[in-house]
CSV table of C-alpha atoms in Angstrom, one decimal:
chain,number,residue,atom,x,y,z
A,139,UNK,CA,8.6,-23.3,-9.8
A,140,UNK,CA,4.9,-23.6,-9.4
A,141,UNK,CA,2.6,-24.1,-6.4
A,142,UNK,CA,0.0,-26.3,-8.1
A,143,UNK,CA,-0.3,-28.9,-10.8
A,144,UNK,CA,-1.8,-27.7,-14.1
A,145,UNK,CA,-1.6,-28.1,-17.8
A,146,UNK,CA,-2.2,-25.2,-20.2
A,147,UNK,CA,-3.6,-27.7,-22.8
A,148,UNK,CA,-6.6,-28.6,-20.7
A,149,UNK,CA,-7.2,-25.7,-18.4
A,150,UNK,CA,-10.0,-23.1,-19.2
A,151,UNK,CA,-8.6,-19.7,-20.0
A,152,UNK,CA,-9.3,-16.0,-20.4
A,153,UNK,CA,-7.3,-13.6,-22.5
A,154,UNK,CA,-6.5,-9.9,-22.0
A,155,UNK,CA,-3.8,-7.5,-23.0
A,156,UNK,CA,-2.7,-6.3,-19.6
A,157,UNK,CA,-3.5,-8.2,-16.3
A,158,UNK,CA,-3.4,-6.2,-13.1
A,159,UNK,CA,-3.3,-8.2,-9.9
A,160,UNK,CA,-4.5,-6.0,-7.0
A,161,UNK,CA,-6.9,-3.2,-6.5
A,162,UNK,CA,-5.3,-0.6,-4.2
A,163,UNK,CA,-4.2,2.8,-5.3
A,164,UNK,CA,-1.3,1.5,-7.4
A,165,UNK,CA,-3.3,-1.2,-9.2
A,166,UNK,CA,-6.3,1.0,-10.0
A,167,UNK,CA,-4.1,3.9,-11.2
A,168,UNK,CA,-2.0,1.5,-13.3
A,169,UNK,CA,-5.2,0.1,-14.9
A,170,UNK,CA,-6.6,3.5,-15.7
A,171,UNK,CA,-3.4,4.4,-17.5
A,172,UNK,CA,-2.9,1.1,-19.2
A,173,UNK,CA,-6.4,1.3,-20.6
A,174,UNK,CA,-5.4,4.2,-22.7
A,175,UNK,CA,-3.4,1.8,-24.8
A,176,UNK,CA,-5.0,-1.6,-24.5
A,177,UNK,CA,-7.6,-3.8,-22.8
A,178,UNK,CA,-7.0,-4.3,-19.1
A,179,UNK,CA,-8.2,-6.8,-16.6
A,180,UNK,CA,-8.1,-6.2,-12.8
A,181,UNK,CA,-8.3,-9.2,-10.5
A,182,UNK,CA,-8.5,-9.0,-6.7
A,183,UNK,CA,-8.9,-11.7,-4.2
A,184,UNK,CA,-11.6,-9.9,-2.3
A,185,UNK,CA,-14.1,-7.1,-3.2
A,186,UNK,CA,-12.6,-4.4,-5.4
A,187,UNK,CA,-12.4,-1.8,-2.6
A,188,UNK,CA,-10.7,-4.1,0.0
A,189,UNK,CA,-7.1,-2.9,0.3
A,190,UNK,CA,-4.6,-1.1,2.4
A,191,UNK,CA,-5.5,2.1,0.5
A,192,UNK,CA,-9.1,1.9,1.7
A,193,UNK,CA,-7.8,2.0,5.3
A,194,UNK,CA,-5.3,4.8,4.9
A,195,UNK,CA,-6.1,7.7,7.2
A,196,UNK,CA,-3.4,10.4,7.2
A,197,UNK,CA,-3.1,11.9,3.7
A,198,UNK,CA,-0.9,12.5,0.7
A,199,UNK,CA,2.4,14.4,0.9
A,200,UNK,CA,2.6,16.7,-2.0
A,201,UNK,CA,4.3,20.0,-2.9
A,202,UNK,CA,1.3,22.3,-3.3
A,203,UNK,CA,1.4,24.6,-0.2
A,204,UNK,CA,2.8,28.1,-0.2
A,205,UNK,CA,6.5,28.2,0.7
A,206,UNK,CA,7.1,24.5,-0.1
A,207,UNK,CA,9.4,23.3,-2.8
A,208,UNK,CA,10.4,20.1,-4.6
A,209,UNK,CA,13.8,20.3,-2.9
A,210,UNK,CA,12.4,20.5,0.6
A,211,UNK,CA,10.2,17.4,0.0
A,212,UNK,CA,13.1,15.5,-1.5
A,213,UNK,CA,15.4,16.5,1.4
A,214,UNK,CA,12.9,15.2,3.9
A,215,UNK,CA,12.4,11.9,2.0
A,216,UNK,CA,16.2,11.3,1.7
A,217,UNK,CA,16.8,12.2,5.4
A,218,UNK,CA,14.1,9.9,6.8
A,219,UNK,CA,15.3,7.1,4.4
A,220,UNK,CA,18.6,7.1,6.2
A,221,UNK,CA,20.6,8.0,3.0
A,222,UNK,CA,19.6,4.7,1.3
A,223,UNK,CA,16.9,6.1,-1.1
A,224,UNK,CA,17.1,5.9,-4.8
A,225,UNK,CA,17.4,9.6,-5.5
A,226,UNK,CA,16.1,9.3,-9.1
A,227,UNK,CA,12.9,7.6,-7.8
A,228,UNK,CA,12.5,10.2,-5.1
A,229,UNK,CA,12.7,13.1,-7.6
A,230,UNK,CA,10.2,11.5,-9.9
A,231,UNK,CA,7.8,10.9,-6.9
A,232,UNK,CA,8.0,14.5,-5.7
A,233,UNK,CA,8.0,16.3,-9.1
A,234,UNK,CA,5.2,14.3,-10.7
A,235,UNK,CA,3.1,14.2,-7.5
A,236,UNK,CA,1.3,17.6,-8.0
A,237,UNK,CA,0.2,16.5,-11.5
A,238,UNK,CA,-1.4,13.3,-10.1
A,239,UNK,CA,-3.2,15.3,-7.4
A,240,UNK,CA,-4.5,17.9,-9.8
A,241,UNK,CA,-5.8,15.0,-11.9
A,242,UNK,CA,-7.7,13.5,-9.0
A,243,UNK,CA,-9.3,16.9,-8.2
A,244,UNK,CA,-10.4,17.2,-11.9
A,245,UNK,CA,-11.9,13.7,-11.6
A,246,UNK,CA,-13.9,14.8,-8.6
A,247,UNK,CA,-11.9,13.9,-5.6
A,248,UNK,CA,-12.9,15.9,-2.5
A,249,UNK,CA,-10.0,16.9,-0.4
A,250,UNK,CA,-10.5,19.0,2.8
A,251,UNK,CA,-10.3,22.7,2.5
A,252,UNK,CA,-9.9,25.8,4.7
A,253,UNK,CA,-11.6,28.9,3.3
A,254,UNK,CA,-11.8,27.4,-0.2
A,255,UNK,CA,-8.2,26.3,-0.3
A,256,UNK,CA,-6.6,22.9,0.2
A,257,UNK,CA,-6.0,22.2,3.9
A,258,UNK,CA,-2.5,21.0,4.8
A,259,UNK,CA,-1.3,19.1,7.9
A,260,UNK,CA,2.1,18.0,9.1
A,261,UNK,CA,3.4,14.6,9.9
A,262,UNK,CA,6.5,13.1,11.4
A,263,UNK,CA,9.7,13.7,9.4
A,264,UNK,CA,8.3,16.6,7.3
A,265,UNK,CA,9.7,20.1,7.8
A,266,UNK,CA,6.4,21.8,7.1
A,267,UNK,CA,2.7,21.3,6.5
A,268,UNK,CA,2.4,19.6,3.1
A,269,UNK,CA,-0.1,16.7,3.6
A,270,UNK,CA,-3.5,17.0,2.1
A,271,UNK,CA,-6.3,14.9,3.5
A,272,UNK,CA,-10.0,14.0,2.9
A,273,UNK,CA,-13.0,13.5,5.2
A,274,UNK,CA,-10.8,14.4,8.1
A,275,UNK,CA,-9.0,11.1,8.6
A,276,UNK,CA,-10.3,9.0,5.7
A,277,UNK,CA,-8.1,10.0,2.8
A,278,UNK,CA,-7.6,6.5,1.5
A,279,UNK,CA,-11.3,5.9,1.4
A,280,UNK,CA,-11.9,9.0,-0.8
A,281,UNK,CA,-8.9,8.0,-3.0
A,282,UNK,CA,-10.3,4.5,-3.5
A,283,UNK,CA,-13.8,5.9,-4.3
A,284,UNK,CA,-12.7,8.2,-7.1
A,285,UNK,CA,-10.3,5.6,-8.6
A,286,UNK,CA,-12.9,2.9,-8.6
A,287,UNK,CA,-15.4,5.3,-10.2
A,288,UNK,CA,-12.9,6.0,-13.0
A,289,UNK,CA,-12.2,2.2,-13.4
A,290,UNK,CA,-15.8,1.2,-13.6
A,291,UNK,CA,-16.7,3.8,-16.2
A,292,UNK,CA,-13.9,2.7,-18.5
A,293,UNK,CA,-15.0,0.3,-21.1
A,294,UNK,CA,-11.4,-0.9,-21.6
A,295,UNK,CA,-11.2,-2.2,-18.1
A,296,UNK,CA,-12.7,-5.4,-16.8
A,297,UNK,CA,-12.9,-6.5,-13.2
A,298,UNK,CA,-12.8,-10.0,-11.6
A,299,UNK,CA,-13.4,-9.9,-7.8
A,300,UNK,CA,-12.8,-12.8,-5.4
A,301,UNK,CA,-10.1,-14.1,-7.8
A,302,UNK,CA,-7.0,-15.5,-6.2
A,303,UNK,CA,-3.7,-15.6,-8.1
A,304,UNK,CA,-2.1,-18.9,-7.4
A,305,UNK,CA,0.9,-18.9,-9.8
A,306,UNK,CA,2.4,-16.7,-12.4
A,307,UNK,CA,2.4,-18.3,-15.8
A,308,UNK,CA,6.0,-18.2,-16.8
A,309,UNK,CA,8.5,-20.0,-19.0
A,310,UNK,CA,12.1,-19.2,-20.2
A,311,UNK,CA,12.3,-15.9,-18.3
A,312,UNK,CA,9.0,-14.5,-19.6
A,313,UNK,CA,5.6,-14.0,-17.9
A,314,UNK,CA,2.4,-14.8,-19.9
A,315,UNK,CA,-0.2,-14.2,-17.2
A,316,UNK,CA,-1.4,-16.2,-14.2
A,317,UNK,CA,-3.1,-19.3,-13.0
A,318,UNK,CA,-6.0,-18.2,-10.8
A,319,UNK,CA,-8.9,-19.6,-8.7
A,320,UNK,CA,-12.2,-17.7,-9.3
A,321,UNK,CA,-14.8,-18.0,-6.6
A,322,UNK,CA,-17.4,-20.6,-7.5
A,323,UNK,CA,-15.8,-21.1,-10.9
A,324,UNK,CA,-12.6,-22.9,-10.0
A,325,UNK,CA,-9.2,-22.8,-11.6
A,326,UNK,CA,-8.5,-20.8,-14.8
A,327,UNK,CA,-5.6,-19.4,-16.7
A,328,UNK,CA,-5.5,-15.8,-17.6
A,329,UNK,CA,-3.2,-15.1,-20.6
A,330,UNK,CA,-1.8,-11.6,-20.8
A,331,UNK,CA,0.7,-9.8,-22.9
A,332,UNK,CA,1.8,-7.9,-19.8
A,333,UNK,CA,1.2,-8.6,-16.1
A,334,UNK,CA,1.4,-6.0,-13.4
A,335,UNK,CA,1.6,-7.0,-9.7
A,336,UNK,CA,0.1,-4.5,-7.3
A,337,UNK,CA,-0.8,-6.8,-4.4
A,338,UNK,CA,0.3,-4.6,-1.5
A,339,UNK,CA,2.2,-5.4,1.6
A,340,UNK,CA,2.8,-8.3,4.0
A,341,UNK,CA,1.2,-7.0,7.3
A,342,UNK,CA,-1.0,-10.1,7.8
A,343,UNK,CA,2.1,-12.3,8.4
A,344,UNK,CA,2.4,-10.5,11.7
A,345,UNK,CA,0.3,-11.1,14.8
A,346,UNK,CA,-0.4,-7.4,15.0
A,347,UNK,CA,-0.8,-5.1,12.0
A,348,UNK,CA,-2.6,-2.1,10.7
A,349,UNK,CA,-3.1,-3.8,7.3
A,350,UNK,CA,-6.1,-5.1,5.4
A,351,UNK,CA,-6.9,-8.8,5.4
A,352,UNK,CA,-5.6,-9.0,1.9
A,353,UNK,CA,-2.1,-7.8,2.7
A,354,UNK,CA,-0.5,-11.3,2.8
A,355,UNK,CA,2.6,-10.8,0.6
A,356,UNK,CA,1.2,-13.0,-2.2
A,357,UNK,CA,2.6,-10.9,-5.0
A,358,UNK,CA,6.1,-11.0,-3.7
A,359,UNK,CA,5.8,-14.8,-3.2
A,360,UNK,CA,4.5,-15.4,-6.7
A,361,UNK,CA,7.1,-13.2,-8.3
A,362,UNK,CA,9.9,-14.9,-6.3
A,363,UNK,CA,8.7,-18.4,-7.3
A,364,UNK,CA,8.7,-17.2,-11.0
A,365,UNK,CA,12.3,-16.1,-10.7
A,366,UNK,CA,11.9,-12.4,-10.0
A,367,UNK,CA,14.5,-10.6,-7.8
A,368,UNK,CA,13.4,-9.2,-4.4
A,369,UNK,CA,15.1,-6.2,-2.7
A,370,UNK,CA,15.4,-4.7,0.8
A,371,UNK,CA,13.2,-7.3,2.4
A,372,UNK,CA,14.8,-6.5,5.8
A,373,UNK,CA,13.1,-3.1,5.9
A,374,UNK,CA,9.6,-3.4,7.4
A,375,UNK,CA,8.1,-0.2,8.9
A,376,UNK,CA,6.2,-0.3,12.1
A,377,UNK,CA,3.7,2.5,12.8
A,378,UNK,CA,4.3,4.0,16.2
A,379,UNK,CA,0.7,4.5,17.3
A,380,UNK,CA,-1.9,1.8,16.9
A,381,UNK,CA,-4.8,1.5,19.4
A,382,UNK,CA,-3.9,-1.1,21.9
A,383,UNK,CA,-6.9,-2.9,23.4
A,384,UNK,CA,-6.1,-6.4,24.6
A,385,UNK,CA,-8.0,-9.0,22.6
A,386,UNK,CA,-9.1,-6.5,19.9
A,387,UNK,CA,-7.6,-6.0,16.4
A,388,UNK,CA,-5.2,-3.2,16.0
A,389,UNK,CA,-6.6,0.1,14.7
A,390,UNK,CA,-4.3,2.8,13.3
A,391,UNK,CA,-4.1,6.1,15.1
A,392,UNK,CA,-2.9,8.4,12.3
A,393,UNK,CA,0.4,10.2,12.4
A,394,UNK,CA,-1.6,13.4,11.7
A,395,UNK,CA,-2.8,13.2,15.3
A,396,UNK,CA,0.7,14.0,16.5
A,397,UNK,CA,1.1,16.4,13.7
A,398,UNK,CA,-1.8,18.4,15.1
A,399,UNK,CA,-0.3,18.4,18.6
A,400,UNK,CA,-1.0,15.0,20.1
A,401,UNK,CA,1.5,14.1,22.9
A,402,UNK,CA,3.0,10.7,23.8
A,403,UNK,CA,3.2,9.9,27.5
A,404,UNK,CA,4.2,7.0,29.6
A,405,UNK,CA,2.1,5.4,32.4
A,406,UNK,CA,3.4,8.1,34.8
A,407,UNK,CA,2.0,10.9,32.6
A,408,UNK,CA,5.4,12.0,31.5
A,409,UNK,CA,6.2,13.1,27.9
A,410,UNK,CA,9.2,11.2,26.7
A,411,UNK,CA,9.9,11.7,23.0
A,412,UNK,CA,12.3,14.6,23.4
A,413,UNK,CA,14.6,12.2,25.3
A,414,UNK,CA,15.1,10.3,22.1
A,415,UNK,CA,14.8,12.9,19.3
A,416,UNK,CA,15.0,16.7,19.0
A,417,UNK,CA,11.7,16.7,17.0
A,418,UNK,CA,9.8,15.0,19.8
A,419,UNK,CA,6.5,13.5,18.7
A,420,UNK,CA,7.4,14.4,15.1
A,421,UNK,CA,10.5,12.2,15.0
A,422,UNK,CA,10.6,9.7,12.0
A,423,UNK,CA,8.5,6.6,12.4
A,424,UNK,CA,11.5,4.3,13.1
A,425,UNK,CA,12.8,6.5,15.8
A,426,UNK,CA,9.3,6.9,17.4
A,427,UNK,CA,8.6,3.2,17.4
A,428,UNK,CA,12.0,2.3,19.0
A,429,UNK,CA,11.4,5.1,21.6
A,430,UNK,CA,8.0,3.7,22.5
A,431,UNK,CA,9.3,0.2,22.9
A,432,UNK,CA,12.1,1.4,25.1
A,433,UNK,CA,9.7,3.3,27.2
A,434,UNK,CA,7.4,0.3,27.5
A,435,UNK,CA,10.4,-1.8,28.7
A,436,UNK,CA,11.6,0.8,31.2
A,437,UNK,CA,8.1,1.3,32.7
A,438,UNK,CA,7.2,-2.4,32.5
A,439,UNK,CA,4.0,-1.7,30.5
A,440,UNK,CA,2.4,-3.1,27.4
A,441,UNK,CA,1.8,0.3,25.8
A,442,UNK,CA,2.2,4.1,26.1
A,443,UNK,CA,-0.5,6.8,25.8
A,444,UNK,CA,-1.5,9.4,23.3
A,445,UNK,CA,-2.9,12.6,24.9
A,446,UNK,CA,-5.2,14.9,22.9
A,447,UNK,CA,-7.1,16.4,25.9
A,448,UNK,CA,-5.4,19.8,25.4
A,449,UNK,CA,-6.8,20.1,21.9
A,450,UNK,CA,-10.0,21.8,21.0
A,451,UNK,CA,-13.0,19.4,21.2
A,452,UNK,CA,-14.7,20.6,18.0
A,453,UNK,CA,-11.4,20.5,16.1
A,454,UNK,CA,-11.0,16.9,17.1
A,455,UNK,CA,-14.5,16.0,16.1
A,456,UNK,CA,-14.1,17.6,12.7
A,457,UNK,CA,-10.5,16.5,12.0
A,458,UNK,CA,-10.5,12.9,13.3
A,459,UNK,CA,-14.1,11.6,13.0
A,460,UNK,CA,-13.1,8.0,12.2
A,461,UNK,CA,-10.5,7.8,15.0
A,462,UNK,CA,-13.0,9.3,17.4
A,463,UNK,CA,-15.6,6.7,16.4
A,464,UNK,CA,-13.2,3.8,16.7
A,465,UNK,CA,-12.0,4.9,20.2
A,466,UNK,CA,-15.5,5.5,21.3
A,467,UNK,CA,-16.5,2.0,20.5
A,468,UNK,CA,-14.0,0.9,23.2
A,469,UNK,CA,-15.2,3.4,25.7
A,470,UNK,CA,-12.4,6.0,25.0
A,471,UNK,CA,-13.4,9.6,24.7
A,472,UNK,CA,-10.4,11.2,22.9
A,473,UNK,CA,-11.4,14.6,24.1
A,474,UNK,CA,-10.5,13.7,27.7
A,475,UNK,CA,-9.2,10.2,27.9
A,476,UNK,CA,-5.6,8.9,27.2
A,477,UNK,CA,-5.5,6.6,24.2
A,478,UNK,CA,-3.4,3.4,24.7
A,479,UNK,CA,-1.1,2.9,21.8
A,480,UNK,CA,2.0,0.9,20.7
A,481,UNK,CA,3.9,0.1,17.5
A,482,UNK,CA,2.5,-2.4,15.0
A,483,UNK,CA,3.6,-3.7,11.6
A,484,UNK,CA,2.5,-1.2,9.0
A,485,UNK,CA,4.4,-1.0,5.7
A,486,UNK,CA,6.7,-3.2,3.6
A,487,UNK,CA,9.5,-1.1,2.3
A,488,UNK,CA,11.2,-3.9,0.4
A,489,UNK,CA,9.6,-5.9,-2.3
A,490,UNK,CA,9.9,-7.0,-6.0
A,491,UNK,CA,12.9,-5.3,-7.5
A,492,UNK,CA,11.9,-2.9,-10.2
A,493,UNK,CA,13.3,-0.3,-12.6
A,494,UNK,CA,11.9,3.2,-12.7
A,495,UNK,CA,9.3,2.1,-15.3
A,496,UNK,CA,8.2,-0.8,-13.1
A,497,UNK,CA,9.8,-3.6,-15.1
A,498,UNK,CA,11.3,-6.6,-13.4
A,499,UNK,CA,14.0,-9.0,-14.4
A,500,UNK,CA,11.2,-11.2,-15.9
A,501,UNK,CA,10.1,-10.1,-19.4
A,502,UNK,CA,6.5,-8.8,-19.5
A,503,UNK,CA,6.2,-8.7,-15.7
A,504,UNK,CA,5.8,-5.4,-13.9
A,505,UNK,CA,5.2,-4.3,-10.3
A,506,UNK,CA,4.1,-1.1,-8.5
A,507,UNK,CA,3.0,0.1,-5.1
A,508,UNK,CA,3.9,-1.5,-1.8
A,509,UNK,CA,4.6,-4.9,-3.4
A,510,UNK,CA,7.4,-3.3,-5.5
A,511,UNK,CA,10.7,-1.8,-4.5
A,512,UNK,CA,12.7,0.8,-6.5
A,513,UNK,CA,14.7,2.0,-3.5
A,514,UNK,CA,12.4,5.0,-3.3
A,515,UNK,CA,11.9,4.8,0.5
A,516,UNK,CA,15.5,3.8,1.5
A,517,UNK,CA,15.4,2.2,4.9
A,518,UNK,CA,12.4,4.0,6.2
A,519,UNK,CA,9.4,5.6,4.5
A,520,UNK,CA,8.5,9.2,5.0
A,521,UNK,CA,4.9,9.6,6.3
A,522,UNK,CA,2.2,10.0,3.6
A,523,UNK,CA,4.6,9.2,0.7
A,524,UNK,CA,2.9,5.8,0.1
A,525,UNK,CA,-0.4,7.0,-1.4
A,526,UNK,CA,1.6,9.4,-3.6
A,527,UNK,CA,3.9,6.5,-4.7
A,528,UNK,CA,0.8,4.5,-5.7
A,529,UNK,CA,-0.5,7.3,-7.8
A,530,UNK,CA,2.8,8.4,-9.4
A,531,UNK,CA,4.3,4.9,-10.1
A,532,UNK,CA,1.0,3.3,-10.8
A,533,UNK,CA,0.5,5.8,-13.6
A,534,UNK,CA,4.1,5.3,-14.8
A,535,UNK,CA,3.9,1.5,-14.8
A,536,UNK,CA,0.5,1.4,-16.5
A,537,UNK,CA,1.8,3.7,-19.2
A,538,UNK,CA,5.0,1.7,-19.6
A,539,UNK,CA,3.2,-1.6,-19.9
A,540,UNK,CA,0.6,-0.2,-22.3
A,541,UNK,CA,3.1,1.5,-24.6
A,542,UNK,CA,5.2,-1.6,-24.7
A,543,UNK,CA,2.5,-3.5,-26.5
A,544,UNK,CA,3.2,-3.4,-30.2
A,545,UNK,CA,0.5,-2.7,-32.7
A,546,UNK,CA,-1.0,-6.0,-33.8
A,547,UNK,CA,0.8,-7.9,-31.1
A,548,UNK,CA,-1.0,-11.2,-30.3
A,549,UNK,CA,-1.4,-12.7,-26.9
A,550,UNK,CA,1.2,-15.4,-26.7
A,551,UNK,CA,-0.5,-18.7,-25.9
A,552,UNK,CA,2.1,-21.1,-25.0
A,553,UNK,CA,2.0,-24.6,-26.6
A,554,UNK,CA,2.4,-26.2,-23.2
A,555,UNK,CA,3.3,-25.3,-19.6
A,556,UNK,CA,2.8,-28.2,-17.3
A,557,UNK,CA,3.3,-28.5,-13.6
A,558,UNK,CA,3.0,-31.9,-12.0
A,559,UNK,CA,3.2,-31.9,-8.2
A,560,UNK,CA,2.9,-35.1,-6.1
A,561,UNK,CA,0.2,-34.6,-3.4
A,562,UNK,CA,0.1,-38.3,-2.5
A,563,UNK,CA,-3.4,-39.7,-2.5
A,564,UNK,CA,-5.0,-36.3,-2.7
A,565,UNK,CA,-7.0,-35.8,-5.9
A,566,UNK,CA,-8.2,-32.3,-5.2
A,567,UNK,CA,-6.3,-29.1,-4.5
A,568,UNK,CA,-7.1,-27.6,-1.1
A,569,UNK,CA,-7.3,-23.9,-2.1
A,570,UNK,CA,-7.8,-22.7,1.5
A,571,UNK,CA,-4.7,-24.5,2.6
A,572,UNK,CA,-2.8,-23.1,-0.3
A,573,UNK,CA,-3.9,-19.6,0.6
A,574,UNK,CA,-2.7,-20.1,4.1
A,575,UNK,CA,0.7,-21.4,2.8
A,576,UNK,CA,1.1,-18.3,0.6
A,577,UNK,CA,0.3,-16.1,3.6
A,578,UNK,CA,3.0,-17.8,5.7
């Protein structure tokens, strides 16, 4: 199935070896690795840096701290995933994670340090402090910065911003690229030997979300229309604490705030999390979100509160500068005021079904990051495993796609793929309406 009418015989085209759709951590890391073997082209429907990665606050869970071990991280991931995780994928994530982080540091990534050593924090579901972070609470921004730097200096990687993927070009169970709309240039076909979907999550289909404006689920929709299998679509993670100001967009209040001692209270000033879980504020996200919703219902309120007033003022300023600035813009001083919070759609656990190497049931089509699903997270993602997933599996998928291109292999230009759709009397495609349809 296709969404628009087109004919490969008379549509302008571009050729590349590997097409990467999406520019978050997974897409960028996949492009860097793929470029070791072939020419890569990244397309993104907004500016290159616009993604969920850019907005990620908390950090990256990785086994680098003293006393930690692969088995402890694996155990936490499996437990929080409610026993539904793909254990092979979990082990790959955890064991390859340190390599990817050391690589970032070699490239120039600046993670926060204490006395010259990496600084670690704790988040919900973890049995110890194993989350590294950057610029206090702007880890995603630092990650995006260094990956974009590596992409832009690589002569094997080209970038097309403001380019909207409308359809995957597919025939007889194989993918040959995509039909796209390039801003101010119109509709084109991009022929590719391999195509990697790294389009992120689905947050924007919800009224309230922590996600970037580009997180509309387009990659999953495109893959499904082309015949790809989806998996675990019933599992959508809600983040327990997003800033709730009526009429304002929802801003994430990182889980690390509770990891550093932040307390959840109801409108009567009562802590309540220990009623629902023995770990209190550090209960897994699904437990914390349900507990908050129950408390809201029982107290007949629209939100609960996050209390940081007992924490050192200078520590808060240094550790959570972005959160402090956001709250301050609404007249909230986190050093003394309660922060109104409630759960909001945050992360798509399900997605395009992939094998460990990122391949799908469609030949030459791969997926990685939030848009993909290997079963890694089970029914519930462990905090700060998502950026690590993008790094580890982005690298793996880029490598797999690149290595699968045979020496001398030519881009397969198909004699003809034609899609004819009846739009009545309309002669022009309404791209904006099409984008809205994909989003819905």
